[in-house]
PDB file of C-alpha atoms in Angstrom:
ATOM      1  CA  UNK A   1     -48.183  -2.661  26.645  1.00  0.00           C
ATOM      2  CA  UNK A   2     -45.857  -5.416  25.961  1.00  0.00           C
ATOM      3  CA  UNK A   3     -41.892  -4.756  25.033  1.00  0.00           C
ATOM      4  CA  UNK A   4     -42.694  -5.987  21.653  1.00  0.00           C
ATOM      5  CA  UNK A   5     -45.683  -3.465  20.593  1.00  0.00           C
ATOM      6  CA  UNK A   6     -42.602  -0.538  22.226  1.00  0.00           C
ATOM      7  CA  UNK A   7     -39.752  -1.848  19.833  1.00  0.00           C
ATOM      8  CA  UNK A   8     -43.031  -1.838  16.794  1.00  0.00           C
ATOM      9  CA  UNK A   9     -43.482   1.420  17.440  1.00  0.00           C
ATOM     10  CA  UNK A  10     -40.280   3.051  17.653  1.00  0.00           C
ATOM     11  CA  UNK A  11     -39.383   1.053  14.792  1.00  0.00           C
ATOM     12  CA  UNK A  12     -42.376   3.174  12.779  1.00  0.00           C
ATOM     13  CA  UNK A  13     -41.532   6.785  14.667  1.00  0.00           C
ATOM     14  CA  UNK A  14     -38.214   6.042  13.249  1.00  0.00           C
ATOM     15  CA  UNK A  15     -39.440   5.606  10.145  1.00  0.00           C
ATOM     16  CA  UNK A  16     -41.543   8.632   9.994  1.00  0.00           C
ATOM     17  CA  UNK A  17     -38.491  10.665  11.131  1.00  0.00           C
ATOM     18  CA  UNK A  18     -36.222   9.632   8.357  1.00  0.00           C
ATOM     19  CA  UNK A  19     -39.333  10.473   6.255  1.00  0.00           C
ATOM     20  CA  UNK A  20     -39.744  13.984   7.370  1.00  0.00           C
ATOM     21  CA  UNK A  21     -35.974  14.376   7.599  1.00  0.00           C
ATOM     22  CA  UNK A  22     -36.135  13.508   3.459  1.00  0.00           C
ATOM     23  CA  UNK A  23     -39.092  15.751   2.990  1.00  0.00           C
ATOM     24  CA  UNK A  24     -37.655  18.725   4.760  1.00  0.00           C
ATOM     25  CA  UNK A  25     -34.136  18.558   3.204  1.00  0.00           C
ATOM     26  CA  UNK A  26     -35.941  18.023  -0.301  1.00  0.00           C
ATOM     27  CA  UNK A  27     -37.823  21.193   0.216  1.00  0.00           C
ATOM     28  CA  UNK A  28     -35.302  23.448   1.656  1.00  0.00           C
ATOM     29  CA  UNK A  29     -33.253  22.605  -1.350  1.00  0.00           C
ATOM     30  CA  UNK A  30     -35.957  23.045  -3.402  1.00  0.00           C
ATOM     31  CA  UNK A  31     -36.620  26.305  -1.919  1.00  0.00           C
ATOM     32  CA  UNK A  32     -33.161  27.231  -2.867  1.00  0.00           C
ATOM     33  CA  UNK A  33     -32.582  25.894  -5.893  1.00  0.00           C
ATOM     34  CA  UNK A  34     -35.573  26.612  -8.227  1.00  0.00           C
ATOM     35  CA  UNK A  35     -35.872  30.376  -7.895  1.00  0.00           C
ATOM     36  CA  UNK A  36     -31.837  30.293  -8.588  1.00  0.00           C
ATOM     37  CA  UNK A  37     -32.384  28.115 -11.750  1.00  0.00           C
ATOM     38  CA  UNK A  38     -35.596  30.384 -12.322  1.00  0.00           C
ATOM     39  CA  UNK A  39     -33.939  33.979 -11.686  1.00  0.00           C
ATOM     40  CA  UNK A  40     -30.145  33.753 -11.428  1.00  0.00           C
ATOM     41  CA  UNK A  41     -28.607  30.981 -13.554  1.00  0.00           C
ATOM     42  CA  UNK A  42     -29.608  29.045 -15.841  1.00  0.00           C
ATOM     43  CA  UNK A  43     -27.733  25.389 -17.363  1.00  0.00           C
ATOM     44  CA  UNK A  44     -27.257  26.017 -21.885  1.00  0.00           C
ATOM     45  CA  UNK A  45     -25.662  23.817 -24.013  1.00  0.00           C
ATOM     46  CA  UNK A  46     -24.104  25.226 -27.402  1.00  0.00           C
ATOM     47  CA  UNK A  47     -25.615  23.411 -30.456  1.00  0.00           C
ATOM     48  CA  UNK A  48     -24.644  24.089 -33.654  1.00  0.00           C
ATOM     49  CA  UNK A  49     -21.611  26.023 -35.144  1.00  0.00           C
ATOM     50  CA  UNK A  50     -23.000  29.571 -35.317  1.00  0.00           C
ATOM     51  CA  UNK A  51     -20.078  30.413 -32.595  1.00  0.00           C
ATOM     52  CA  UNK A  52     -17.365  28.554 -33.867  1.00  0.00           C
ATOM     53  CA  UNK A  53     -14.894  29.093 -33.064  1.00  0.00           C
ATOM     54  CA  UNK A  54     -15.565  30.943 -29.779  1.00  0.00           C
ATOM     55  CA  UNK A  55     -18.014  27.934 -28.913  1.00  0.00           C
ATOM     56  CA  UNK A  56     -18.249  24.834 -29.948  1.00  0.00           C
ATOM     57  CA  UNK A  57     -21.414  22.677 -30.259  1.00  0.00           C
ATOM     58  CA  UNK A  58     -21.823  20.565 -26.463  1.00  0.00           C
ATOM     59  CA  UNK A  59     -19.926  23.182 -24.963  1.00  0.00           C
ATOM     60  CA  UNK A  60     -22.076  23.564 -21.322  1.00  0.00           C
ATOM     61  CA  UNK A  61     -22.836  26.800 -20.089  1.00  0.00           C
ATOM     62  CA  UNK A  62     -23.931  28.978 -17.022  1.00  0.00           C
ATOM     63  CA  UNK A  63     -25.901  31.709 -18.202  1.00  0.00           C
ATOM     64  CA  UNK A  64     -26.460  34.760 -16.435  1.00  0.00           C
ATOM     65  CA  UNK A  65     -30.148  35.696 -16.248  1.00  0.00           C
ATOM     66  CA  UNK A  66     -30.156  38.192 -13.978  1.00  0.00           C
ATOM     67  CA  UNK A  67     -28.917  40.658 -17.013  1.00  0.00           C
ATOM     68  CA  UNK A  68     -32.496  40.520 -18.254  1.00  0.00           C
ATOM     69  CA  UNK A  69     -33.563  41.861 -15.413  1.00  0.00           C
ATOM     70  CA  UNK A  70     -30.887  44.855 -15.114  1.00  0.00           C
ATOM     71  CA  UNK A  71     -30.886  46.051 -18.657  1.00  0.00           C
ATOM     72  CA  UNK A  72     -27.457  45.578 -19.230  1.00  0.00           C
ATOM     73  CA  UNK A  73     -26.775  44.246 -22.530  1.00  0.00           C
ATOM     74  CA  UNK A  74     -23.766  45.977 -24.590  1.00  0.00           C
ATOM     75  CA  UNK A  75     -22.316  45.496 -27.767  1.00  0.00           C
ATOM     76  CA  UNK A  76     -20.009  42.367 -27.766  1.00  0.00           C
ATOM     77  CA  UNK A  77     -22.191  40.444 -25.272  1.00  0.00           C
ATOM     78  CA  UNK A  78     -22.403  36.908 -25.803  1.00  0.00           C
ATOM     79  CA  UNK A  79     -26.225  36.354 -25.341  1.00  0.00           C
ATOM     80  CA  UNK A  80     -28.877  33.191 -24.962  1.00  0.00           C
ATOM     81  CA  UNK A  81     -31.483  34.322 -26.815  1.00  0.00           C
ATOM     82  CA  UNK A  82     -35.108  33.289 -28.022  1.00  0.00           C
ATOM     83  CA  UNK A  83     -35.175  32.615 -31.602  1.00  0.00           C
ATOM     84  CA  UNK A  84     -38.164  35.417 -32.885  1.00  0.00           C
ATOM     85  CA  UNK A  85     -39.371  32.851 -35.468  1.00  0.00           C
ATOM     86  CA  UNK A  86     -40.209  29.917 -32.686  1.00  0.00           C
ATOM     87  CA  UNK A  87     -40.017  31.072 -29.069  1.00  0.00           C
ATOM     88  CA  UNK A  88     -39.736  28.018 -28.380  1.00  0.00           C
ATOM     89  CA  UNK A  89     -35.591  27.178 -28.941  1.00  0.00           C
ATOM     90  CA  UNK A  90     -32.771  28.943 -28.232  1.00  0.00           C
ATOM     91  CA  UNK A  91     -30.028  30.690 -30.106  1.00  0.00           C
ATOM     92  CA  UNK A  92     -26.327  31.739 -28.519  1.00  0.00           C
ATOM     93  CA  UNK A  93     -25.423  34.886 -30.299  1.00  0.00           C
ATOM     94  CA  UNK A  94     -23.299  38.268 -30.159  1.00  0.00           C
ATOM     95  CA  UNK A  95     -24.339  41.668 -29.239  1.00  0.00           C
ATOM     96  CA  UNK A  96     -23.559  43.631 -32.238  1.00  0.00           C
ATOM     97  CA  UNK A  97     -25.894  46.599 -32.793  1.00  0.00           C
ATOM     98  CA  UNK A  98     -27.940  48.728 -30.056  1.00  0.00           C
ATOM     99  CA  UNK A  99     -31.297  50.246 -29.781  1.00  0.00           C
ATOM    100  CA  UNK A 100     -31.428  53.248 -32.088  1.00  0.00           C
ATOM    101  CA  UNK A 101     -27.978  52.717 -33.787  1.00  0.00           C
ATOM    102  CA  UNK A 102     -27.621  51.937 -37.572  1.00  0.00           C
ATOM    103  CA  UNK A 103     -25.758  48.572 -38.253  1.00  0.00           C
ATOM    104  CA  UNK A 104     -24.135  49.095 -41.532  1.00  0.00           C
ATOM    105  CA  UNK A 105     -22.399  45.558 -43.511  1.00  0.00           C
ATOM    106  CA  UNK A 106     -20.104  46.859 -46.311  1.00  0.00           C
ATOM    107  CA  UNK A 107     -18.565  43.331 -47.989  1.00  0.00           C
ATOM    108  CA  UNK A 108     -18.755  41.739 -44.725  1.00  0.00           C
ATOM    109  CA  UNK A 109     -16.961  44.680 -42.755  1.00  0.00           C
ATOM    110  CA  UNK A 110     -19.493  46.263 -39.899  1.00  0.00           C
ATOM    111  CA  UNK A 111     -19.961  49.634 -38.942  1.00  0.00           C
ATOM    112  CA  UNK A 112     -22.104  51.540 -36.258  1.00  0.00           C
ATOM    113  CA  UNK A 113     -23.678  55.079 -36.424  1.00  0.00           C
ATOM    114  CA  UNK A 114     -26.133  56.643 -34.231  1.00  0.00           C
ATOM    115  CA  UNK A 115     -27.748  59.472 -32.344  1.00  0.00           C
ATOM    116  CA  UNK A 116     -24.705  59.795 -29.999  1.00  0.00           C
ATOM    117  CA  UNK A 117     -22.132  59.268 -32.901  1.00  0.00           C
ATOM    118  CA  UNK A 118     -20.033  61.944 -34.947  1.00  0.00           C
ATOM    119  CA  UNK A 119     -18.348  59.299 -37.109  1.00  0.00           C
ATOM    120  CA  UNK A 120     -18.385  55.539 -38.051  1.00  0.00           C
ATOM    121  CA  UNK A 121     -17.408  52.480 -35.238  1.00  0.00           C
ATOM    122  CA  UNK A 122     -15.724  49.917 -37.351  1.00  0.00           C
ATOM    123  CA  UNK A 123     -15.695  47.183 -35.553  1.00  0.00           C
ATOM    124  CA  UNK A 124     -12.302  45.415 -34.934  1.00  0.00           C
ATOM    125  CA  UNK A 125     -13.882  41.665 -34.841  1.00  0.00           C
ATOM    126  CA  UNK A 126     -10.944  38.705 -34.290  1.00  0.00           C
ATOM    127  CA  UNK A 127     -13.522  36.202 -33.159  1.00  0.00           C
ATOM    128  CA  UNK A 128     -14.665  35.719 -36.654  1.00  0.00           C
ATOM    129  CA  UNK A 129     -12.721  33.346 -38.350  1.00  0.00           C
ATOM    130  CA  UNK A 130     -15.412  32.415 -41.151  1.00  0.00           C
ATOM    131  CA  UNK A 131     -16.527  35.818 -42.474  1.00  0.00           C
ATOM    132  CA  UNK A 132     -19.773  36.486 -45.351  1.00  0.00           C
ATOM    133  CA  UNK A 133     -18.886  39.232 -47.624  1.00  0.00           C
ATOM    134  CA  UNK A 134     -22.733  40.412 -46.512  1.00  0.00           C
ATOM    135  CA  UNK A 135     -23.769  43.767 -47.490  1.00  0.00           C
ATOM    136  CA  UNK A 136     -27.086  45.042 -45.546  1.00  0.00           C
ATOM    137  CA  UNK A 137     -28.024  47.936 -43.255  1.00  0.00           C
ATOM    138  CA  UNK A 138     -30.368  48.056 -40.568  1.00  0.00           C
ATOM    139  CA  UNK A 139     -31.791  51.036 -38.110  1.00  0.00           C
ATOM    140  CA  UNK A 140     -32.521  49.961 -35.082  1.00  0.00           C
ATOM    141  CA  UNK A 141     -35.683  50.843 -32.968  1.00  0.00           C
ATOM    142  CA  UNK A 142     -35.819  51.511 -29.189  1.00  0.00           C
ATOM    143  CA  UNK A 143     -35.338  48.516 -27.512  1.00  0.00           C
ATOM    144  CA  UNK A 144     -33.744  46.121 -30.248  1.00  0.00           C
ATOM    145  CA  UNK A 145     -30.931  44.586 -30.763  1.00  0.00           C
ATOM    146  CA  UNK A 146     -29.052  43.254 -33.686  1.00  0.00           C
ATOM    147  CA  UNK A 147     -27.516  39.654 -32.842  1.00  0.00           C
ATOM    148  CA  UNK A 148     -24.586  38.030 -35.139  1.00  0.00           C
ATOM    149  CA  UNK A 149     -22.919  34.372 -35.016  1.00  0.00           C
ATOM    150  CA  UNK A 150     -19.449  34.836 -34.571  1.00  0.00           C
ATOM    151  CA  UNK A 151     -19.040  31.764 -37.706  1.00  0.00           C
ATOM    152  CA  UNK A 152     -20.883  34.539 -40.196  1.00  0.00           C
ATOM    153  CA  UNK A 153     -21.019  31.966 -43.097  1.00  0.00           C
ATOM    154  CA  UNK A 154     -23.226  29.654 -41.306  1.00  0.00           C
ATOM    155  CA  UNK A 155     -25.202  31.812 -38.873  1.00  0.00           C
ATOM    156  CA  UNK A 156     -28.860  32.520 -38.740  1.00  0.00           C
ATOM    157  CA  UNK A 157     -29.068  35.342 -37.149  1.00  0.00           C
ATOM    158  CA  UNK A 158     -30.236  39.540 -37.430  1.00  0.00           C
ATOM    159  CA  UNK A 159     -28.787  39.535 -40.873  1.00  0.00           C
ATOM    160  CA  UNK A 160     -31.640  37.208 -41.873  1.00  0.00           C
ATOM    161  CA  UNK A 161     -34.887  36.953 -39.004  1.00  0.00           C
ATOM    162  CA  UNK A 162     -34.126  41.117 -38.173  1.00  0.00           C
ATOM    163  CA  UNK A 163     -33.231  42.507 -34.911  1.00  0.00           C
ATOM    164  CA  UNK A 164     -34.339  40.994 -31.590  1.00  0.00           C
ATOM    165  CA  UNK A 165     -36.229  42.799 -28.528  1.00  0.00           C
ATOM    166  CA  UNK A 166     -35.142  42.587 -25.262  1.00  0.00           C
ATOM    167  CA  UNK A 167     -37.480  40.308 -23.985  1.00  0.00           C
ATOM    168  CA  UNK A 168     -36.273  37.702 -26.254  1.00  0.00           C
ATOM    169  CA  UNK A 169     -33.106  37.743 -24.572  1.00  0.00           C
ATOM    170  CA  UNK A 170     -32.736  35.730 -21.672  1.00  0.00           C
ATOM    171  CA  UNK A 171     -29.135  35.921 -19.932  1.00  0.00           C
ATOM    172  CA  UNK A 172     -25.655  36.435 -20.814  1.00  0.00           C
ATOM    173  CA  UNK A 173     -22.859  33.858 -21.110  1.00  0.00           C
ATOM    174  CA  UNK A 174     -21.091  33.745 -17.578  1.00  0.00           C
ATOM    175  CA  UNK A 175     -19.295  30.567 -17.361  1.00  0.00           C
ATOM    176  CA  UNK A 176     -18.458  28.031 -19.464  1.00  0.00           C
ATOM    177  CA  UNK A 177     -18.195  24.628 -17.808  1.00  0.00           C
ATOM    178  CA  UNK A 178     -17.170  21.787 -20.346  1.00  0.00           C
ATOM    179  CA  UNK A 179     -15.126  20.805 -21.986  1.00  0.00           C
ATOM    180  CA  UNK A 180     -12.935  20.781 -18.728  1.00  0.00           C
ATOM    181  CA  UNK A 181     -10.147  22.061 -20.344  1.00  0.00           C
ATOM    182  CA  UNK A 182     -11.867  25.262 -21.351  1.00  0.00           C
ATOM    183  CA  UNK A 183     -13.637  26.191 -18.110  1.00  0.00           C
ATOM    184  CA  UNK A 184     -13.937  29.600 -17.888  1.00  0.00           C
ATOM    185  CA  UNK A 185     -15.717  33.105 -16.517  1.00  0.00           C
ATOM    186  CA  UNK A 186     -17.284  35.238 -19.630  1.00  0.00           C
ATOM    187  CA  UNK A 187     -16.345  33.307 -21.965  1.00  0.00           C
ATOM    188  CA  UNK A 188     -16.812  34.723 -25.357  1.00  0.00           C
ATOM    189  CA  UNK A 189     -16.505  38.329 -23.964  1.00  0.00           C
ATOM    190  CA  UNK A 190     -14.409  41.217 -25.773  1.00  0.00           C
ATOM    191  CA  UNK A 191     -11.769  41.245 -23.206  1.00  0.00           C
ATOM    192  CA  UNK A 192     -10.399  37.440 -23.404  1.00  0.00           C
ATOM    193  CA  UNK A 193      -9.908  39.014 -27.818  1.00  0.00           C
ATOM    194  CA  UNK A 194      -8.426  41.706 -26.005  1.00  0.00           C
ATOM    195  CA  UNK A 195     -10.570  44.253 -27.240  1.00  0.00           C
ATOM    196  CA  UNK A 196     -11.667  47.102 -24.778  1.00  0.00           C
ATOM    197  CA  UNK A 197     -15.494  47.929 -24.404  1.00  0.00           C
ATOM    198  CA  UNK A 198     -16.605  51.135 -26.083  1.00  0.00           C
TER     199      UNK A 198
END
């Protein structure tokens, strides 16, 4: 075997190394990223002005899908949600009413009774800005949830497609990435309106 077929072929086991050294990298990440894009977190960006002005349409998200899985929704949550009508696009929406409460709209003003309530919650609501003087009331089965736009005038939301299951609910908010300027964790949630969860 001459020097030249020597140099050939460590020429192509060098080749097939970098090869296999692309391959492997490309699966370990994959490995690592997919179930975390499938399970844990998941990339939304706000369209529409349902949220204004807590979000604003383009804003990028992070949501938290892992809150599916742990049953933890509570009022206030800001939720990605399937819309019930078409499965098939997604809503970003507030956590207003919970399974077996009654969601009560008097002239736009919202209050909660239920099973484990003696008297009215009236909620105290500074995220809307753009209120509906909407008058409705809804009881709420096991397991659903009624959803609001924090921009009531020009939300689709519970008020008109009904409560939502939790299946249909796919994460919470948990960071919000762009704009730059407004990067931040929970974004949306009751605390940064300083209101303290119930």
């Amino acid at each position: 075997m001459g020097p030249e077929n020597t140099a050939e072929k460590g020429k192509v086991a060098g080749t097939w190394g970098i090869i296999w050294e692309t391959v492997r990298y490309a699966l370990v990440a994959a490995l690592i990223i997919i179930p975390i894009r499938t399970f844990i977190a998941q990339p939304f960006v706000v369209s529409g002005n349902s949220m204004y002005p807590t979000f604003h349409n383009g804003e990028y998200l992070i949501v938290n899908e892992l809150a599916k899985y742990q049953d933890t929704y509570e009022r206030g949550d800001v939720v990605i949600l399937r819309y019930p009508v078409d499965p098939s696009k997604y809503f970003i929406k507030r956590v207003i009413g919970l399974p077996e409460e009654t969601v009560t709209i008097t002239n736009g003003e919202v209050s909660i009774t239920g099973p484990a309530r003696t008297s009215p919650l009236i909620l105290s609501e500074p995220y809307v800005k753009n209120p509906k003087r909407d008058n409705l009331s809804r009881v709420l089965a096991d397991g659903e949830y009624f959803v609001m736009g924090d921009n009531r005038a020009q939300s689709s939301d519970s008020r008109v497609w009904g409560p939502v299951t939790e299946d249909f609910m796919d994460g919470k908010a948990f960071l919000r990435l762009f704009p730059f300027t407004a990067i931040n964790l929970y974004p949306g949630s009751l605390a940064t309106f300083g209101i303290v969860e119930e």
